[in-house]
């Protein structure tokens, strides 16, 4: 038995033009997307389909969709760069969201694959930066979540869940977990408060930007639990849980744990395996208190009056997960789950002894260690603007400029996914979800695809009067095992569609 779950990470990247703080981020983001897509010859738009009205199948050419790619030089100030919205051969989506370039990973089923495809996104952004640098001044992109001046942009996790699971259970068990998990998943930030007005260092990039416990918004009054409910799958069976509270991680271990621990907690929620009431008093204020305490000794209070540290609360979830895996899988889950449990215990041990011991595993610890080095060497204090500059430069996506990347190249981090695997993931889709069908169709029949969304691929077959849509509402269908041979023997999309039609009778 394995503990698998369909999931994906979206990352919005911070953007700036060297020497031009007034540059229009919307236009720039469009250029980032188009620079990559045009270099790859990608034209298929990411488009949504209105299921309520299947009629467009007949006269579909008029349906609303984002434009595929334009030559970047064609993108002028007058055009709407939010239209830059494409699907890549690895099954990912690359587009402009909230005036940031965003990479939404393809659906994967393991935390390890999530790390690989998230890093692939960063490699894609770095490639775009490289291309645009040929036209000075170019752009810079940052895998972080705040510009330090009051703006925040998101990294979202998406988890497939059973529809039948009551949302109240999700809220009850996830809120305390999200309040605590930043001790592991935070990526570290210079400055306290949304605009960094107060000097200091904190665990999380995002925590100061959260205002309420539960809600639908993602950019205003941000909620710890987001209620967005767009499953991109059979709605009666599935929910896509949209998690907006995470930081963008660079460290493989932190990223693996972000997805892996959360997925396990969701499994326990679905299986009603959490009997403890870990409800935290004043969750939003507590979220910020925990983030503002790099010693990891601050006490939080549970509703029943128990006082404990965030690390101890994480141990409670770890213990529940151990017991759950014991009872359900006789303590022998799949390798991916075992790996998550091992790292989970390892980092909590380190955080408990001395957080600085986790500098090879956790972003916030590694960043703090580097900043501390500057403070001691140059006699700086936390209000120094040089520290803020280092914080930003930490996340620069360029391999030769980003501080994280330079340190990784120097062997300073536990690396779980090799560079080769990441580079593969730039072009090759995951083999075990519908992203395989989407990505391979785009690779094999680029000229015969008008558009794709998470749950369909829309073909434009030469000589056919209408577009044809292949629905993919089951995220675990369309895998290499099921459609690989069919794709291999279909030289063109017309053959593929004929075979699909005959296979489905
Ligand atoms: P935004 O928050 O930027 O407005 P969004 O959350 O609606 O957008 P996308 O940016 O399109 O959506 O990204 C969707 C993410 O969810 C992708 O990473 C994708 O792999 C993942 N995903 C798609 N369908 C499912 C599903 N049914 N279950 C879990 N994850 C999914
Ligand atoms: Mg998105
Ligand atoms: Mg999102």
Coordinates of C-alpha atoms and ligand atoms in Angstrom, one line a residue:
X1 CA 0.0 0.0 0.0
X2 CA 1.2 3.5 -0.6
X3 CA 0.2 6.9 0.7
X4 CA -0.1 8.7 -2.6
X5 CA -1.9 11.9 -3.3
X6 CA -2.3 14.1 -6.4
X7 CA -0.7 17.5 -5.8
X8 CA 0.9 20.5 -7.4
X9 CA 2.8 23.7 -6.4
X10 CA 2.2 27.1 -7.9
X11 CA 4.9 29.7 -7.5
X12 CA 4.6 33.4 -8.3
X13 CA 8.0 35.0 -8.8
X14 CA 9.1 38.4 -7.6
X15 CA 10.1 40.6 -10.6
X16 CA 12.2 43.7 -11.0
X17 CA 14.2 45.5 -13.6
X18 CA 17.8 46.4 -12.5
X19 CA 17.9 50.2 -12.1
X20 CA 14.2 50.8 -12.9
X21 CA 11.9 50.4 -9.9
X22 CA 9.1 51.9 -11.9
X23 CA 9.1 49.3 -14.7
X24 CA 5.6 47.9 -15.3
X25 CA 5.6 44.4 -13.7
X26 CA 2.6 43.3 -15.7
X27 CA 4.3 43.9 -19.1
X28 CA 7.6 42.4 -17.8
X29 CA 5.8 39.3 -16.6
X30 CA 4.3 38.8 -20.0
X31 CA 7.7 39.1 -21.5
X32 CA 9.1 36.5 -19.1
X33 CA 6.4 34.0 -20.1
X34 CA 6.7 34.8 -23.8
X35 CA 10.4 34.7 -23.9
X36 CA 10.4 31.1 -22.6
X37 CA 7.4 29.9 -24.6
X38 CA 8.5 31.4 -27.9
X39 CA 12.0 29.9 -27.5
X40 CA 10.4 26.5 -27.0
X41 CA 8.0 27.0 -29.9
X42 CA 5.0 26.6 -27.6
X43 CA 1.7 27.9 -28.8
X44 CA -1.0 26.1 -26.9
X45 CA -2.9 28.3 -24.5
X46 CA -4.0 27.3 -21.1
X47 CA -7.8 27.7 -21.4
X48 CA -10.7 26.9 -19.3
X49 CA -13.7 25.2 -20.6
X50 CA -17.2 25.8 -19.6
X51 CA -18.7 22.4 -19.0
X52 CA -22.2 23.8 -18.5
X53 CA -22.2 24.4 -22.2
X54 CA -20.8 21.6 -24.3
X55 CA -22.1 23.2 -27.4
X56 CA -18.8 25.0 -28.1
X57 CA -17.6 21.7 -29.3
X58 CA -19.4 22.5 -32.5
X59 CA -18.5 26.1 -33.0
X60 CA -15.7 26.2 -30.6
X61 CA -13.4 28.6 -32.4
X62 CA -15.2 31.4 -30.7
X63 CA -14.6 30.2 -27.1
X64 CA -12.7 32.3 -24.6
X65 CA -9.1 31.3 -24.2
X66 CA -5.8 32.8 -23.3
X67 CA -3.7 33.5 -26.3
X68 CA -0.8 31.1 -26.9
X69 CA 2.5 32.6 -27.6
X70 CA 3.5 35.8 -29.3
X71 CA 6.9 36.8 -30.4
X72 CA 8.1 38.9 -27.4
X73 CA 8.7 41.8 -29.7
X74 CA 5.0 41.7 -30.6
X75 CA 4.0 42.3 -27.0
X76 CA 3.6 46.0 -26.8
X77 CA 2.4 48.1 -23.9
X78 CA -1.1 48.2 -25.4
X79 CA -1.6 44.5 -25.4
X80 CA -2.8 42.7 -22.3
X81 CA 0.1 40.6 -21.0
X82 CA -2.2 38.6 -18.7
X83 CA -3.1 36.8 -21.9
X84 CA 0.4 35.2 -21.8
X85 CA -0.8 31.8 -20.6
X86 CA 0.7 28.6 -21.9
X87 CA 1.0 24.9 -21.2
X88 CA 4.4 23.3 -21.3
X89 CA 5.5 19.8 -22.5
X90 CA 6.1 18.9 -18.8
X91 CA 2.4 19.4 -18.2
X92 CA 2.9 22.7 -16.3
X93 CA 1.2 26.0 -16.8
X94 CA 3.3 29.2 -17.3
X95 CA 1.4 32.5 -17.1
X96 CA 1.0 36.0 -15.6
X97 CA -0.9 36.2 -12.4
X98 CA -1.2 39.4 -10.2
X99 CA 1.5 41.0 -12.2
X100 CA 4.0 38.2 -11.5
X101 CA 5.2 35.4 -13.7
X102 CA 3.8 32.1 -12.3
X103 CA 4.7 28.5 -12.8
X104 CA 2.1 26.0 -11.8
X105 CA 3.6 22.5 -11.7
X106 CA 2.0 19.5 -13.3
X107 CA 0.1 17.2 -11.0
X108 CA 2.4 14.7 -9.3
X109 CA 1.8 12.0 -6.7
X110 CA 4.8 12.1 -4.4
X111 CA 6.5 14.9 -2.4
X112 CA 9.8 14.1 -4.1
X113 CA 8.3 14.6 -7.6
X114 CA 6.8 17.8 -6.3
X115 CA 10.2 19.1 -5.4
X116 CA 11.6 18.1 -8.8
X117 CA 8.9 19.8 -10.7
X118 CA 9.0 22.9 -8.5
X119 CA 12.7 23.2 -9.2
X120 CA 12.0 22.7 -12.9
X121 CA 9.9 25.8 -12.7
X122 CA 12.8 27.8 -11.3
X123 CA 15.1 26.5 -14.0
X124 CA 12.5 27.7 -16.5
X125 CA 12.4 31.1 -14.9
X126 CA 16.2 31.3 -14.9
X127 CA 16.2 30.4 -18.6
X128 CA 13.7 33.3 -19.3
X129 CA 15.9 35.7 -17.3
X130 CA 18.9 34.6 -19.4
X131 CA 17.1 35.2 -22.7
X132 CA 15.8 38.6 -21.6
X133 CA 19.2 39.6 -20.4
X134 CA 20.3 39.8 -24.0
X135 CA 18.2 42.9 -24.3
X136 CA 19.5 45.2 -21.5
X137 CA 18.6 46.0 -18.8
X138 CA 16.8 42.6 -18.7
X139 CA 14.7 41.4 -15.7
X140 CA 15.5 39.8 -12.4
X141 CA 13.3 37.1 -10.9
X142 CA 13.1 36.0 -7.3
X143 CA 11.7 32.8 -5.8
X144 CA 10.5 34.5 -2.6
X145 CA 7.1 35.8 -1.3
X146 CA 7.6 39.4 -0.4
X147 CA 9.4 42.4 -1.8
X148 CA 10.0 43.6 1.8
X149 CA 8.0 46.8 1.1
X150 CA 4.5 45.6 1.8
X151 CA 3.8 43.4 -1.2
X152 CA 3.4 39.6 -0.9
X153 CA 2.9 37.0 -3.7
X154 CA 2.1 33.5 -3.2
X155 CA 3.3 29.9 -3.4
X156 CA 0.3 27.7 -3.4
X157 CA 0.1 24.0 -2.6
X158 CA -2.7 22.0 -4.1
X159 CA -3.9 18.7 -2.8
X160 CA -6.5 16.4 -4.1
X161 CA -8.9 15.3 -1.4
X162 CA -12.0 13.2 -1.1
X163 CA -15.1 15.3 -1.5
X164 CA -16.9 13.5 1.3
X165 CA -14.4 14.8 3.9
X166 CA -16.2 17.5 5.9
X167 CA -14.5 20.9 5.5
X168 CA -14.9 21.6 9.2
X169 CA -12.6 18.7 9.9
X170 CA -10.0 20.1 7.5
X171 CA -10.2 23.5 9.2
X172 CA -10.0 22.1 12.7
X173 CA -6.9 19.9 12.2
X174 CA -5.1 22.0 9.6
X175 CA -5.1 25.4 11.3
X176 CA -2.9 24.3 14.3
X177 CA -0.7 22.4 11.9
X178 CA -0.2 25.5 9.6
X179 CA 0.5 27.7 12.7
X180 CA 3.3 25.3 13.7
X181 CA 4.7 24.0 10.4
X182 CA 6.6 27.2 9.6
X183 CA 9.3 26.1 12.0
X184 CA 10.1 23.6 9.3
X185 CA 8.9 25.2 6.1
X186 CA 9.5 28.9 6.6
X187 CA 12.1 30.4 4.2
X188 CA 13.2 33.2 6.5
X189 CA 12.8 37.0 6.2
X190 CA 14.6 40.1 7.3
X191 CA 12.1 42.5 8.8
X192 CA 8.9 42.3 11.0
X193 CA 5.5 43.5 9.9
X194 CA 4.1 43.5 6.4
X195 CA 6.3 46.5 5.3
X196 CA 9.2 45.2 7.4
X197 CA 9.0 48.4 9.6
X198 CA 10.4 46.7 12.7
X199 CA 14.0 45.4 12.6
X200 CA 14.5 41.7 13.1
X201 CA 14.5 38.3 11.5
X202 CA 11.5 35.9 11.3
X203 CA 10.9 32.3 10.2
X204 CA 8.3 32.9 7.5
X205 CA 8.0 35.2 4.5
X206 CA 4.2 35.0 4.5
X207 CA 3.0 34.9 8.0
X208 CA 2.7 38.6 8.6
X209 CA 0.3 38.9 5.6
X210 CA -2.4 36.6 7.1
X211 CA -5.4 38.2 8.8
X212 CA -8.2 35.7 9.2
X213 CA -8.6 32.0 9.9
X214 CA -10.8 30.9 7.0
X215 CA -11.9 32.6 3.8
X216 CA -12.1 32.8 0.1
X217 CA -9.7 35.6 -0.6
X218 CA -6.1 35.0 -1.6
X219 CA -4.7 38.5 -1.9
X220 CA -6.7 40.5 0.6
X221 CA -7.6 39.5 4.2
X222 CA -5.6 36.4 3.6
X223 CA -6.9 33.3 5.4
X224 CA -4.9 30.5 7.0
X225 CA -7.4 28.1 5.3
X226 CA -8.5 29.1 1.8
X227 CA -12.0 28.0 0.8
X228 CA -11.5 28.1 -2.9
X229 CA -13.2 25.1 -4.4
X230 CA -12.2 24.6 -8.1
X231 CA -11.5 20.9 -8.2
X232 CA -10.4 20.7 -11.9
X233 CA -11.7 17.1 -11.6
X234 CA -14.9 15.2 -11.0
X235 CA -16.5 17.6 -8.5
X236 CA -18.7 15.0 -6.8
X237 CA -15.7 12.9 -5.9
X238 CA -12.9 15.3 -5.3
X239 CA -11.9 18.6 -3.8
X240 CA -8.7 20.4 -4.6
X241 CA -7.5 21.9 -1.4
X242 CA -5.8 25.2 -2.2
X243 CA -3.2 26.1 0.4
X244 CA -2.0 29.7 0.3
X245 CA 0.0 30.0 3.5
X246 CA 3.3 28.4 2.5
X247 CA 6.6 30.0 1.6
X248 CA 8.5 29.3 -1.5
X249 CA 11.2 26.8 -0.5
X250 CA 14.7 26.4 -2.0
X251 CA 15.9 23.6 0.3
X252 CA 14.8 20.2 -0.9
X253 CA 14.3 18.9 2.6
X254 CA 12.0 21.8 3.6
X255 CA 10.1 21.6 0.4
X256 CA 9.7 17.8 0.6
X257 CA 8.5 18.1 4.2
X258 CA 6.1 20.9 3.3
X259 CA 4.3 18.6 0.8
X260 CA 4.9 15.4 2.6
X261 CA 3.9 16.3 6.1
X262 CA 0.8 18.1 4.9
X263 CA -0.2 15.3 2.7
X264 CA 0.1 12.9 5.7
X265 CA -2.0 15.2 7.9
X266 CA -4.6 15.3 5.1
X267 CA -4.6 11.5 5.0
X268 CA -5.3 11.3 8.7
X269 CA -8.1 13.9 8.4
X270 CA -9.7 11.9 5.6
X271 CA -9.4 8.6 7.6
X272 CA -10.6 10.3 10.8
X273 CA -7.4 9.3 12.5
X274 CA -6.8 12.4 14.5
X275 CA -8.5 12.0 17.9
X276 CA -6.6 14.8 19.7
X277 CA -8.0 18.4 19.8
X278 CA -5.0 20.5 19.0
X279 CA -7.0 23.7 18.4
X280 CA -4.8 26.7 18.9
X281 CA -6.1 29.8 20.8
X282 CA -5.9 33.0 18.7
X283 CA -4.4 31.3 15.6
X284 CA -3.6 34.4 13.5
X285 CA -1.8 36.2 16.3
X286 CA -0.1 32.9 17.3
X287 CA 1.0 32.4 13.7
X288 CA 2.9 35.7 13.8
X289 CA 4.3 35.1 17.3
X290 CA 5.8 31.8 16.2
X291 CA 7.2 33.4 13.0
X292 CA 8.8 36.1 15.0
X293 CA 10.7 33.7 17.3
X294 CA 13.9 32.2 15.7
X295 CA 14.8 30.6 19.0
X296 CA 11.7 28.3 18.6
X297 CA 11.0 28.6 22.3
X298 CA 7.9 30.8 22.2
X299 CA 4.9 29.0 23.8
X300 CA 1.6 28.7 22.1
X301 CA -1.6 27.9 23.9
X302 CA -4.1 25.2 22.9
X303 CA -7.8 25.8 23.6
X304 CA -7.6 23.4 26.5
X305 CA -5.0 25.5 28.2
X306 CA -2.0 23.3 27.3
X307 CA 1.1 25.4 26.6
X308 CA 3.8 24.1 24.2
X309 CA 6.3 25.2 21.6
X310 CA 5.6 25.0 17.9
X311 CA 8.2 22.2 17.6
X312 CA 6.4 20.3 20.3
X313 CA 3.1 20.7 18.4
X314 CA 4.8 19.4 15.3
X315 CA 5.9 16.4 17.4
X316 CA 2.3 15.8 18.3
X317 CA 1.4 15.6 14.6
X318 CA 4.5 13.5 13.9
X319 CA 3.4 11.1 16.6
X320 CA -0.1 10.9 15.2
X321 CA 1.3 10.2 11.8
X322 CA 3.5 7.4 13.2
X323 CA 0.6 5.8 14.9
X324 CA -1.6 6.2 11.8
X325 CA 1.0 4.5 9.5
X326 CA 1.5 1.8 12.1
X327 CA -2.2 1.0 12.2
X328 CA -3.0 1.3 8.6
X329 CA 0.2 0.1 6.8
X330 CA 1.7 -2.0 9.6
X331 CA 4.4 0.7 10.0
X332 CA 5.8 -0.1 6.5
X333 CA 4.5 2.5 4.2
X334 CA 6.0 3.2 0.8
X335 CA 9.6 4.6 0.5
X336 CA 8.4 8.1 -0.2
X337 CA 6.4 8.2 3.0
X338 CA 9.2 6.6 5.0
X339 CA 11.5 9.3 3.7
X340 CA 9.2 12.0 4.8
X341 CA 8.8 10.5 8.3
X342 CA 12.6 10.2 8.6
X343 CA 13.3 13.8 7.7
X344 CA 10.4 15.0 9.7
X345 CA 11.9 13.5 12.9
X346 CA 15.4 14.5 12.0
X347 CA 14.6 18.2 11.6
X348 CA 12.4 18.4 14.8
X349 CA 15.2 16.8 16.8
X350 CA 17.6 19.5 15.5
X351 CA 15.2 22.3 16.0
X352 CA 14.7 21.1 19.6
X353 CA 18.4 20.9 20.4
X354 CA 19.6 24.0 18.5
X355 CA 17.8 25.4 15.4
X356 CA 21.1 26.3 13.9
X357 CA 21.9 22.6 13.5
X358 CA 19.2 22.4 10.7
X359 CA 21.1 24.8 8.4
X360 CA 21.6 22.0 5.8
X361 CA 17.9 21.2 5.7
X362 CA 15.8 24.4 6.3
X363 CA 15.7 27.6 4.4
X364 CA 15.1 30.0 7.3
X365 CA 18.0 28.5 9.3
X366 CA 20.4 28.6 6.5
X367 CA 19.5 32.2 5.6
X368 CA 19.8 33.2 9.3
X369 CA 23.2 31.6 9.5
X370 CA 24.5 33.6 6.5
X371 CA 23.0 36.9 7.7
X372 CA 24.5 36.3 11.2
X373 CA 27.9 35.9 9.5
X374 CA 27.6 39.4 7.9
X375 CA 26.3 40.9 11.2
X376 CA 29.3 39.6 13.1
X377 CA 31.9 40.3 10.4
X378 CA 30.7 43.9 9.6
X379 CA 29.2 44.8 12.9
X380 CA 25.7 45.3 11.4
X381 CA 22.4 45.3 13.2
X382 CA 19.1 43.9 11.9
X383 CA 18.0 47.3 10.6
X384 CA 20.8 47.5 8.1
X385 CA 19.6 47.8 4.6
X386 CA 22.5 45.5 3.4
X387 CA 20.8 42.6 5.3
X388 CA 17.5 43.3 3.4
X389 CA 19.5 43.3 0.1
X390 CA 21.0 39.9 1.0
X391 CA 17.5 38.6 1.9
X392 CA 16.3 39.5 -1.7
X393 CA 19.5 38.2 -3.4
X394 CA 19.1 34.9 -1.6
X395 CA 16.3 34.1 -3.9
X396 CA 17.6 35.4 -7.2
X397 CA 16.9 32.6 -9.7
X398 CA 20.2 33.0 -11.5
X399 CA 22.6 30.2 -10.7
X400 CA 25.6 32.5 -10.6
X401 CA 23.9 35.3 -8.6
X402 CA 21.4 33.8 -6.3
X403 CA 23.0 33.3 -2.9
X404 CA 21.1 30.1 -2.3
X405 CA 22.2 28.6 -5.6
X406 CA 25.9 29.5 -5.0
X407 CA 25.7 27.8 -1.6
X408 CA 24.0 24.8 -3.0
X409 CA 26.7 24.5 -5.6
X410 CA 29.2 24.6 -2.7
X411 CA 27.5 21.6 -1.1
X412 CA 26.0 23.4 1.8
X413 CA 22.5 21.7 1.6
X414 CA 21.1 18.2 1.7
X415 CA 20.1 17.7 -1.9
X416 CA 17.4 15.1 -2.5
X417 CA 16.8 15.6 -6.2
X418 CA 19.7 15.7 -8.6
X419 CA 20.2 18.5 -11.2
X420 CA 19.7 15.9 -14.0
X421 CA 16.3 15.0 -12.6
X422 CA 15.3 18.6 -12.5
X423 CA 16.5 19.3 -16.0
X424 CA 14.5 16.2 -17.2
X425 CA 11.4 17.6 -15.4
X426 CA 11.8 20.8 -17.4
X427 CA 10.6 19.0 -20.5
X428 CA 9.3 15.6 -19.5
X429 CA 5.9 15.3 -17.7
X430 CA 5.3 13.1 -14.6
X431 CA 4.4 9.6 -15.8
X432 CA 1.8 8.7 -13.2
X433 CA -0.9 11.4 -13.6
X434 CA -2.9 13.0 -16.4
X435 CA -0.1 15.5 -16.8
X436 CA 1.6 12.7 -18.9
X437 CA -1.1 12.8 -21.5
X438 CA -1.2 16.6 -21.6
X439 CA 2.5 17.0 -21.8
X440 CA 3.1 14.2 -24.3
X441 CA 0.4 15.5 -26.6
X442 CA 2.0 18.9 -26.5
X443 CA 5.4 17.4 -27.3
X444 CA 4.1 15.2 -30.1
X445 CA 1.4 17.2 -31.8
X446 CA 2.2 20.9 -31.0
X447 CA 0.5 22.2 -34.1
X448 CA -2.6 20.2 -33.5
X449 CA -3.5 21.5 -30.1
X450 CA -5.4 24.7 -29.6
X451 CA -5.4 24.7 -25.9
X452 CA -5.2 22.7 -22.7
X453 CA -6.4 23.0 -19.2
X454 CA -5.8 20.9 -16.1
X455 CA -8.8 18.8 -17.0
X456 CA -8.8 18.7 -20.8
X457 CA -6.8 18.9 -24.0
X458 CA -8.4 20.7 -27.0
X459 CA -7.3 19.5 -30.4
X460 CA -7.5 21.5 -33.6
X461 CA -7.2 18.8 -36.4
X462 CA -6.5 20.1 -39.9
X463 CA -9.5 19.8 -42.1
X464 CA -11.9 19.3 -39.2
X465 CA -14.7 21.8 -38.8
X466 CA -14.6 22.0 -35.0
X467 CA -12.2 21.7 -32.2
X468 CA -12.3 18.5 -30.3
X469 CA -11.9 18.2 -26.6
X470 CA -10.5 15.2 -24.7
X471 CA -11.8 15.5 -21.1
X472 CA -9.5 14.4 -18.3
X473 CA -11.5 14.7 -15.1
X474 CA -9.7 11.8 -13.4
X475 CA -6.3 13.1 -12.4
X476 CA -4.9 9.5 -12.2
X477 CA -5.9 8.5 -15.7
X478 CA -3.9 9.4 -18.8
X479 CA -0.7 8.0 -17.3
X480 CA 2.2 6.5 -19.2
X481 CA 1.0 3.0 -18.3
X482 CA -2.4 3.6 -19.8
X483 CA -1.8 5.9 -22.7
X484 CA 1.9 5.5 -23.4
X485 CA 1.5 2.8 -26.1
X486 CA -1.4 4.6 -27.7
X487 CA 0.7 7.8 -28.0
X488 CA 3.6 5.8 -29.3
X489 CA 1.7 4.4 -32.2
X490 CA -0.2 7.6 -33.1
X491 CA 1.9 9.6 -35.6
X492 CA -0.7 12.4 -35.5
X493 CA -3.5 13.7 -33.4
X494 CA -6.2 12.6 -35.8
X495 CA -5.0 9.0 -35.3
X496 CA -4.9 9.4 -31.6
X497 CA -8.4 10.8 -31.4
X498 CA -9.7 8.0 -33.6
X499 CA -8.0 5.4 -31.4
X500 CA -9.4 7.0 -28.3
X501 CA -12.8 7.1 -29.7
X502 CA -12.7 3.4 -30.7
X503 CA -11.2 2.4 -27.3
X504 CA -14.0 4.1 -25.4
X505 CA -16.5 2.4 -27.7
Ligands
LIG1 P1 -4.4 31.0 -8.7 O1 -4.3 30.6 -7.3 O2 -3.1 31.5 -9.3 O3 -5.5 32.0 -9.1 P2 -5.3 28.3 -9.3 O4 -4.9 27.9 -7.9 O5 -6.7 28.3 -9.6 O6 -4.7 29.7 -9.6 P3 -3.4 27.2 -11.3 O7 -2.4 28.3 -11.2 O8 -3.9 26.8 -12.6 O9 -4.6 27.3 -10.3 O10 -2.6 25.9 -10.7 C1 -3.3 24.7 -10.3 C2 -2.4 23.8 -9.5 O11 -3.1 22.7 -9.0 C3 -1.3 23.1 -10.4 O12 -0.1 23.1 -9.7 C4 -1.9 21.7 -10.7 O13 -0.9 20.8 -10.8 C5 -2.6 21.5 -9.4 N1 -3.8 20.7 -9.7 C6 -4.7 20.7 -10.7 N2 -5.7 19.9 -10.5 C7 -5.6 19.4 -9.3 C8 -6.3 18.5 -8.5 N3 -7.5 18.0 -9.0 N4 -5.9 18.2 -7.3 C9 -4.7 18.7 -6.8 N5 -4.0 19.5 -7.5 C10 -4.4 19.9 -8.8
LIG2 MG1 -2.1 29.9 -10.1
LIG3 MG1 -3.4 29.0 -6.7

